[in-house]
Short mmCIF file of C-alpha atoms and ligand atoms in Angstrom, two decimals:
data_model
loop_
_atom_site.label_atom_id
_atom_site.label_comp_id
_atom_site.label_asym_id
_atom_site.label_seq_id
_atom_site.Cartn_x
_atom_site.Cartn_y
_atom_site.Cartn_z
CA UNK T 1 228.95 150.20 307.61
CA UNK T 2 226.12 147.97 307.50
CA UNK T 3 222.64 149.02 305.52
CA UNK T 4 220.64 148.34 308.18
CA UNK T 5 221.97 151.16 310.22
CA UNK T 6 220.83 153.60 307.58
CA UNK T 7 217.76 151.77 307.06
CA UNK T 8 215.34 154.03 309.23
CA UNK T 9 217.06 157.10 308.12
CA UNK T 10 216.62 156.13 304.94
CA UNK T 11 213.03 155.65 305.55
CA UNK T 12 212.28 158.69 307.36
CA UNK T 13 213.55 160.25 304.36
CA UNK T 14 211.36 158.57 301.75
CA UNK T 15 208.32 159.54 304.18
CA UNK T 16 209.43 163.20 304.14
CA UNK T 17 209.46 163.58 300.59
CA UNK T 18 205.86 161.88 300.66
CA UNK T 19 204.97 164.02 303.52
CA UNK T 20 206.24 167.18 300.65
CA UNK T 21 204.48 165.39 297.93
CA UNK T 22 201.38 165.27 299.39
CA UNK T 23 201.68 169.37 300.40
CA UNK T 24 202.57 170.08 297.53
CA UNK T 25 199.96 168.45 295.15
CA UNK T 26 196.99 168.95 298.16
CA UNK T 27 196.34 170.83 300.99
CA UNK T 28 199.08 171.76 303.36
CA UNK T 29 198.11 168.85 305.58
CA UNK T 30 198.11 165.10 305.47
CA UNK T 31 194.82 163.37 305.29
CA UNK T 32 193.84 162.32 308.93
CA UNK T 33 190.58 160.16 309.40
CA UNK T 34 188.63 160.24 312.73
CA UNK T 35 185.78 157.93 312.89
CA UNK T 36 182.65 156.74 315.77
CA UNK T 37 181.23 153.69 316.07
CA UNK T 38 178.32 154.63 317.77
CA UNK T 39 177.76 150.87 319.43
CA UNK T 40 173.78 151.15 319.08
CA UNK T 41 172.58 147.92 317.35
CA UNK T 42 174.86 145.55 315.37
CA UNK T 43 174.37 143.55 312.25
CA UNK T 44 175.99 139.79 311.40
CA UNK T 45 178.05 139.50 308.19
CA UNK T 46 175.02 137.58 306.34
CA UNK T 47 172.64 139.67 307.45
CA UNK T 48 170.20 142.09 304.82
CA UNK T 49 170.94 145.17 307.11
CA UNK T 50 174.71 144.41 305.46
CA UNK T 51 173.85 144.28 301.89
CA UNK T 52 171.61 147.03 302.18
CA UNK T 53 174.72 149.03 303.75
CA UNK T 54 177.29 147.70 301.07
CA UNK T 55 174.86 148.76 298.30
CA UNK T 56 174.43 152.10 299.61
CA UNK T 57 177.51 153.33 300.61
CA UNK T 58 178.65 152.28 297.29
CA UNK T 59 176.23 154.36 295.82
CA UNK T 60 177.56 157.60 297.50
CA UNK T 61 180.96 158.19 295.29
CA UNK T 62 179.08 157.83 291.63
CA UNK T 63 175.79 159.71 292.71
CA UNK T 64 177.39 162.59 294.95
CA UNK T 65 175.88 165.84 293.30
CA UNK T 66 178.15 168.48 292.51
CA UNK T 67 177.34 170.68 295.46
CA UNK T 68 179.16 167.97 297.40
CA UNK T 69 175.81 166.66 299.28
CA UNK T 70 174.38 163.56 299.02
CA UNK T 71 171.53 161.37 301.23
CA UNK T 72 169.69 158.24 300.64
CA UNK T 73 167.58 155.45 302.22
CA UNK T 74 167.55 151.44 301.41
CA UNK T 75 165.45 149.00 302.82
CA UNK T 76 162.37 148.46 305.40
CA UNK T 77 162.18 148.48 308.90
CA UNK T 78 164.72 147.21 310.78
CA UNK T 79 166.97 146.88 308.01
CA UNK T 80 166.82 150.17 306.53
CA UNK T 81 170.01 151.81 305.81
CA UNK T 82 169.70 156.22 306.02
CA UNK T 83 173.18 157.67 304.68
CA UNK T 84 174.21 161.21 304.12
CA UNK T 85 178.11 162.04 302.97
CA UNK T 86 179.52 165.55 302.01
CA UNK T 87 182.55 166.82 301.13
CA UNK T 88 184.41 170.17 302.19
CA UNK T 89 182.43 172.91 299.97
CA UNK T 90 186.26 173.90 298.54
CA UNK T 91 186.68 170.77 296.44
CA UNK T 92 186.71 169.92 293.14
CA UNK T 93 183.61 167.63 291.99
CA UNK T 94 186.69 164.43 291.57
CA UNK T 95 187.87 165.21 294.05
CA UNK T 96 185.23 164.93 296.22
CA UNK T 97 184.18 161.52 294.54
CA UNK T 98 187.68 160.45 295.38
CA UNK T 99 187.48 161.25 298.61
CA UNK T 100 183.80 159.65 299.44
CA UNK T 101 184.79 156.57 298.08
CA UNK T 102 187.84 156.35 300.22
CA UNK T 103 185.79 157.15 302.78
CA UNK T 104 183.05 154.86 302.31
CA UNK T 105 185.13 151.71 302.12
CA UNK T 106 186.86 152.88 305.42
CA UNK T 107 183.91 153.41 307.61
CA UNK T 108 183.24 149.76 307.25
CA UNK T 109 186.80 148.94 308.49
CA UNK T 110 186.39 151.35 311.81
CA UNK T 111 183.16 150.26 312.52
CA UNK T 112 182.94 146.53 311.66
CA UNK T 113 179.01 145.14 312.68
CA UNK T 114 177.79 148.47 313.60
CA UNK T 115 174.14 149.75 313.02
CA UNK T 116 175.30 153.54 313.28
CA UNK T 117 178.76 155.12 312.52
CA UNK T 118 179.94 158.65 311.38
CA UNK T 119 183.74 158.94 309.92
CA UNK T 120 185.21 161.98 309.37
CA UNK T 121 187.66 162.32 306.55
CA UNK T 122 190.14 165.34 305.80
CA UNK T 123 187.85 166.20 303.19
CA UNK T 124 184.83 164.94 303.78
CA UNK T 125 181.78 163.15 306.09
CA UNK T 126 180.11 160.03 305.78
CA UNK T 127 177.36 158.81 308.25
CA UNK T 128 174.96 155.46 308.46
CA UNK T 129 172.37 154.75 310.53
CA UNK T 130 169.10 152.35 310.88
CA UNK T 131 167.76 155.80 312.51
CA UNK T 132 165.89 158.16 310.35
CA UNK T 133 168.91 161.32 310.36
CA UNK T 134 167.54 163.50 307.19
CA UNK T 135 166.87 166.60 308.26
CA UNK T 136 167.71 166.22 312.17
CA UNK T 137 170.53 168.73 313.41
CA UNK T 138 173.43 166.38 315.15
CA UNK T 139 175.57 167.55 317.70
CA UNK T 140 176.91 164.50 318.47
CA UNK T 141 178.83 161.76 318.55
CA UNK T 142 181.60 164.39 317.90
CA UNK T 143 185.50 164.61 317.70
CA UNK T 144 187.87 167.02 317.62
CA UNK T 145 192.02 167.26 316.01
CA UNK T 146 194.10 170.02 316.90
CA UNK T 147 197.39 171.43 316.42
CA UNK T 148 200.15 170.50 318.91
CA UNK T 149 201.65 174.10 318.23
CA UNK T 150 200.62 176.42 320.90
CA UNK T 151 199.56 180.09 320.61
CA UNK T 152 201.76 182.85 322.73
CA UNK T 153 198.86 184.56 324.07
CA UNK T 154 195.98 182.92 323.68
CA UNK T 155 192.97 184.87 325.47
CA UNK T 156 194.03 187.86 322.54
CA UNK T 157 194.16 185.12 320.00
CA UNK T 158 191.03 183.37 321.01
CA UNK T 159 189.72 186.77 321.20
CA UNK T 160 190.62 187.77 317.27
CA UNK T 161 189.56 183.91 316.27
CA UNK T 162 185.93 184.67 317.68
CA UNK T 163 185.73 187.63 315.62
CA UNK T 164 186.26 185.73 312.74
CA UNK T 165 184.10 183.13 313.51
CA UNK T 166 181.48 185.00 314.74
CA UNK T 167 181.54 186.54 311.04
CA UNK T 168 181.63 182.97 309.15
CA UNK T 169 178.43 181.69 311.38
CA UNK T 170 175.18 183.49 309.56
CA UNK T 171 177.44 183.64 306.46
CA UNK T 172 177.40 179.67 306.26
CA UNK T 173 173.62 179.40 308.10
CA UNK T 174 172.50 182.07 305.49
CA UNK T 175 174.40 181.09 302.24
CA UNK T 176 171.69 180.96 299.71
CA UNK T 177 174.14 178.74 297.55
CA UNK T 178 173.18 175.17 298.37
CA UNK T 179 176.64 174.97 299.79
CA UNK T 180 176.24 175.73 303.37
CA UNK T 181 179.84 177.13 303.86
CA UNK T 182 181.92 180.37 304.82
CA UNK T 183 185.82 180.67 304.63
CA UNK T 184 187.71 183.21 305.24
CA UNK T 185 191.30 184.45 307.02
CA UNK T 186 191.46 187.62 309.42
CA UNK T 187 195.22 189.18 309.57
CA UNK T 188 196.33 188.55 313.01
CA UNK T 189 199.82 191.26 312.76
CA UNK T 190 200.79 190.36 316.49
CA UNK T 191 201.22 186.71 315.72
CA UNK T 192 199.90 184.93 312.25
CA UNK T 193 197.11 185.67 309.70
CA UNK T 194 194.01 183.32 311.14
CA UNK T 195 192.20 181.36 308.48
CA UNK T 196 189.12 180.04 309.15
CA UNK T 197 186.40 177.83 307.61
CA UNK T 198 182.42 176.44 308.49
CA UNK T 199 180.39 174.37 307.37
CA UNK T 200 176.70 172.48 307.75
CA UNK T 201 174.75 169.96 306.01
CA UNK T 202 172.42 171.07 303.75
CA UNK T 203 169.67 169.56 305.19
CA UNK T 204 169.44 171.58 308.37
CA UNK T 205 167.87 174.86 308.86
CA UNK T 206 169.92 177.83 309.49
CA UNK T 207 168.81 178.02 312.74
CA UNK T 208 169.79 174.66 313.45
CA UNK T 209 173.51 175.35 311.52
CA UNK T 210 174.00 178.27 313.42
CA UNK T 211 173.35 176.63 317.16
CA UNK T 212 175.61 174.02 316.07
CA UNK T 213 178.46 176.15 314.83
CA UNK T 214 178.24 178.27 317.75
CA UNK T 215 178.42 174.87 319.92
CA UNK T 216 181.84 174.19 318.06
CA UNK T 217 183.23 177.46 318.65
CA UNK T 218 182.56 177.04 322.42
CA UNK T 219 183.93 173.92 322.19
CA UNK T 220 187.08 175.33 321.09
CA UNK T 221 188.96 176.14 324.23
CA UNK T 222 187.24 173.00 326.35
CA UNK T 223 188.75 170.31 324.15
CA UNK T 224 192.05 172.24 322.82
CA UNK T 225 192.90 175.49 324.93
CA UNK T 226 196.29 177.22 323.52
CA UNK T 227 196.07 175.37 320.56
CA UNK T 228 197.08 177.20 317.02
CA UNK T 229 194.79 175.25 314.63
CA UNK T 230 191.57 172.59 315.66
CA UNK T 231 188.98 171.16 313.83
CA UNK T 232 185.83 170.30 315.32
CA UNK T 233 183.63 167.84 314.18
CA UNK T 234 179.87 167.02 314.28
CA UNK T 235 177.58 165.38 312.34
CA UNK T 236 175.58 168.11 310.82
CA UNK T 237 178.89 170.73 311.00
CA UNK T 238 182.00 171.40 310.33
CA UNK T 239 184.27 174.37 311.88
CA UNK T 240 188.20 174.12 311.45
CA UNK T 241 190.56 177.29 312.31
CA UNK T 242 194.47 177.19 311.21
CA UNK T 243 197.32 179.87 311.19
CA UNK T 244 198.66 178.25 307.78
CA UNK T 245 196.32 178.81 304.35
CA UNK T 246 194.68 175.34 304.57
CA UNK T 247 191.48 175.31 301.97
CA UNK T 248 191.14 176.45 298.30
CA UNK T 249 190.90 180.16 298.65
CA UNK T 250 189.99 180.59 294.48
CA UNK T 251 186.47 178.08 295.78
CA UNK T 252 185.50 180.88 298.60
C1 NAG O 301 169.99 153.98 320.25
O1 NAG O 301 168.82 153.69 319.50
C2 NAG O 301 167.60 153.95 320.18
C3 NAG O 301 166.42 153.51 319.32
O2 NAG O 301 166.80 153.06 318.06
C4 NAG O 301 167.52 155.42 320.50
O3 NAG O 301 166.32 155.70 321.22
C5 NAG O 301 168.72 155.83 321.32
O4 NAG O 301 168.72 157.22 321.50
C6 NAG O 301 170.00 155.43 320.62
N1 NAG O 301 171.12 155.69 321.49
C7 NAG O 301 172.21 156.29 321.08
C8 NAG O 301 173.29 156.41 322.09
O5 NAG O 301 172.37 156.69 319.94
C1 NAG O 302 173.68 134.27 309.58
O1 NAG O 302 174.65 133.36 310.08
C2 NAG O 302 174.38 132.90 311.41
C3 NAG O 302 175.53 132.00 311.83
O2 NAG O 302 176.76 132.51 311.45
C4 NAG O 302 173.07 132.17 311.47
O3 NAG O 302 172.79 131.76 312.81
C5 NAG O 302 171.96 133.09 310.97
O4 NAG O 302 170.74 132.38 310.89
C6 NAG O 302 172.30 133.64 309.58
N1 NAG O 302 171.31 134.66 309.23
C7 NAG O 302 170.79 134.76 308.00
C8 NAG O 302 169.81 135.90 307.79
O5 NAG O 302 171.07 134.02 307.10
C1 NAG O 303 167.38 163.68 300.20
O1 NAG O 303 167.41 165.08 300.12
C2 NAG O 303 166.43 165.67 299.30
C3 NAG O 303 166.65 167.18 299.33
O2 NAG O 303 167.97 167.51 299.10
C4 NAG O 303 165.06 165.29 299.77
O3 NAG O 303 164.09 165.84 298.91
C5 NAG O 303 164.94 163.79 299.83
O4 NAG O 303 163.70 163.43 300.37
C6 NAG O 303 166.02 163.20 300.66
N1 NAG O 303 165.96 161.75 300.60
C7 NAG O 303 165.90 161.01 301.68
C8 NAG O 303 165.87 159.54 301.43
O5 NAG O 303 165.87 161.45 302.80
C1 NAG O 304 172.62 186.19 312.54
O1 NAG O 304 171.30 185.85 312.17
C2 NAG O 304 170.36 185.92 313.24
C3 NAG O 304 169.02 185.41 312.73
O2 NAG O 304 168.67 185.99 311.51
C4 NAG O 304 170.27 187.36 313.74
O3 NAG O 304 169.40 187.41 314.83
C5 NAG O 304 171.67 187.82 314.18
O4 NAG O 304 171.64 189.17 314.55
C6 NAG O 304 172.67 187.63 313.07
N1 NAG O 304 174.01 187.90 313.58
C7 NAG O 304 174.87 188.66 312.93
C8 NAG O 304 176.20 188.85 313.59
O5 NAG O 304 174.63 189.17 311.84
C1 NAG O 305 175.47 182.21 318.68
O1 NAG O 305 176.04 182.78 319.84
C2 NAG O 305 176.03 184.20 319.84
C3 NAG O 305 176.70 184.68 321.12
O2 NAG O 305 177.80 183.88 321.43
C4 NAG O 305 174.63 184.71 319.75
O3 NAG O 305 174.64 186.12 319.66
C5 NAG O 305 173.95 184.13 318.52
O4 NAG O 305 172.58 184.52 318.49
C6 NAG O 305 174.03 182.64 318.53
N1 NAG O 305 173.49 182.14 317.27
C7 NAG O 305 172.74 181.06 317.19
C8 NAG O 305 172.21 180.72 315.83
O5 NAG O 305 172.49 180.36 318.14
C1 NAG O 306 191.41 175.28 293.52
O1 NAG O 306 190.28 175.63 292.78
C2 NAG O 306 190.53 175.94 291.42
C3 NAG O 306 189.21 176.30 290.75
O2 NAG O 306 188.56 177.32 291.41
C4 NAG O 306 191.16 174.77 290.72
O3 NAG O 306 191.48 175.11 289.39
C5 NAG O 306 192.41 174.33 291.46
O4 NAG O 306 192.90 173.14 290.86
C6 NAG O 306 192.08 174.06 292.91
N1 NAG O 306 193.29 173.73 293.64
C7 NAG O 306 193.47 172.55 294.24
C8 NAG O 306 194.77 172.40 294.98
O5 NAG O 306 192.67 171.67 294.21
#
């Protein structure tokens, strides 16, 4: 009986009680990372547009407020740098530095040389660009992730999820916290509870959060019909449904 045999047994085991670990002590998900380059303008290695990116995005994780939200600008002209992060409005304030600076240091590995890129994070957005992008609602470039699981019936499904959402929208347009977020889970008895949660930048107006959102929600059965769980992400908002509790329901 040789080791080697076992060996990828072995390993799928150690992964699975990572895989629990990380349920356990987090979220009930693993951290998945979706990025865009958006291949508008690039920058050489030596250049100032670079340091003035390095210095910035390292400036996110220490000067994030507590509300999660956080925008700056470097530089002149050409070389100016425009950054805005946030985290999901259900973390703790280390956590969300955690996460930002994870976040930060990856963008640069997805989008090596770029002038403009957006990366997505389980638990939070971070976004560059030599654009001005304070205060500018962004549909796009945008990305979705869904669930593989499918639904049994999913025009009644779709149907309930709407309700839901279509309760979360002015709720997260309207918040007068400076956390532009809703959560919330509608009992779903023919299938599975629905949990829900939305999100904008706070430096939109709630018009502007509220087109967006309902953009998302449309976008729901385009990109990921039958699907039990999907996260769709923009720029300037954030809309993820699941039929498992996925954010911290003691932060809503
Ligand atoms: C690229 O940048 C130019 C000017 O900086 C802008 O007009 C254009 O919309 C941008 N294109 C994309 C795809 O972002
Ligand atoms: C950066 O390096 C390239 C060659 O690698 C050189 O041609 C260019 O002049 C340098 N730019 C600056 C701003 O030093
Ligand atoms: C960042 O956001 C604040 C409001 O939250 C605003 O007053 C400030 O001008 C913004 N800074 C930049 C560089 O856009
Ligand atoms: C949401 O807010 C808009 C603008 O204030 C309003 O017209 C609309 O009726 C509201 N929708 C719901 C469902 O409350
Ligand atoms: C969102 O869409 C609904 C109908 O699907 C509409 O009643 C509502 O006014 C829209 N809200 C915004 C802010 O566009
Ligand atoms: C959820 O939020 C509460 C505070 O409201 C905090 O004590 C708890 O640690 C959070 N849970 C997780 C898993 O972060």
């Amino acid at each position: 009986m040789s080791f080697w045999k076992w060996l990828p047994s072995f390993i799928f085991l150690v992964s699975l009680i990572n895989l629990v670990a990380i349920v356990k002590s987090q979220f009930p998900t693993p951290i998945y990372i979706h990025s865009k380059c958006q291949n508008n303008g690039s920058y050489t290695s030596n250049s100032t547009y670079k340091k003035n990116l390095d210095t910035i995005l390292s400036s996110i994780s220490p000067n994030i407020d507590t509300n999660g939200f956080y925008n700056a600008s470097i530089g002149e002209k050409s070389d100016r740098v425009n950054v805005i992060a946030m985290c999901r409005a259900d973390l703790q304030p280390s956590q969300c530095r955690r996460y930002v600076r994870d976040a930060s240091i990856e963008i640069l590995n997805k989008c090596p040389g770029q002038k403009q890129a957006i990366l997505w994070h389980e638990f939070c957005m971070v976004r560059y660009s030599d654009e001005a992008i304070f205060g500018n609602v962004a549909y796009s470039p945008f990305d979705w992730g869904n669930n593989i699981e499918n639904v049994p019936d999913p025009d009644k499904f779709y149907q309930e999820l709407n309700i839901l959402l279509d309760s979360l929208r002015n709720q997260t347009a309207y918040n007068r916290s400076p956390k532009k977020f809703a959560a919330a889970s509608r009992p779903y008895p023919e299938y599975r509870t629905i949990y829900a949660f939305e999100q904008c930048t706070a430096d939109i107006t709630p018009q502007d959060c509220g087109s967006c959102l309902n953009q998302s929600a449309l976008e729901i059965r385009q990109c990921c019909d039958w699907s039990r769980g999907v996260r769709i992400l923009r720029p300037s908002c954030y809309l993820r449904f699941e039929t498992d509790p996925f954010y911290n329901e003691s932060m809503v």
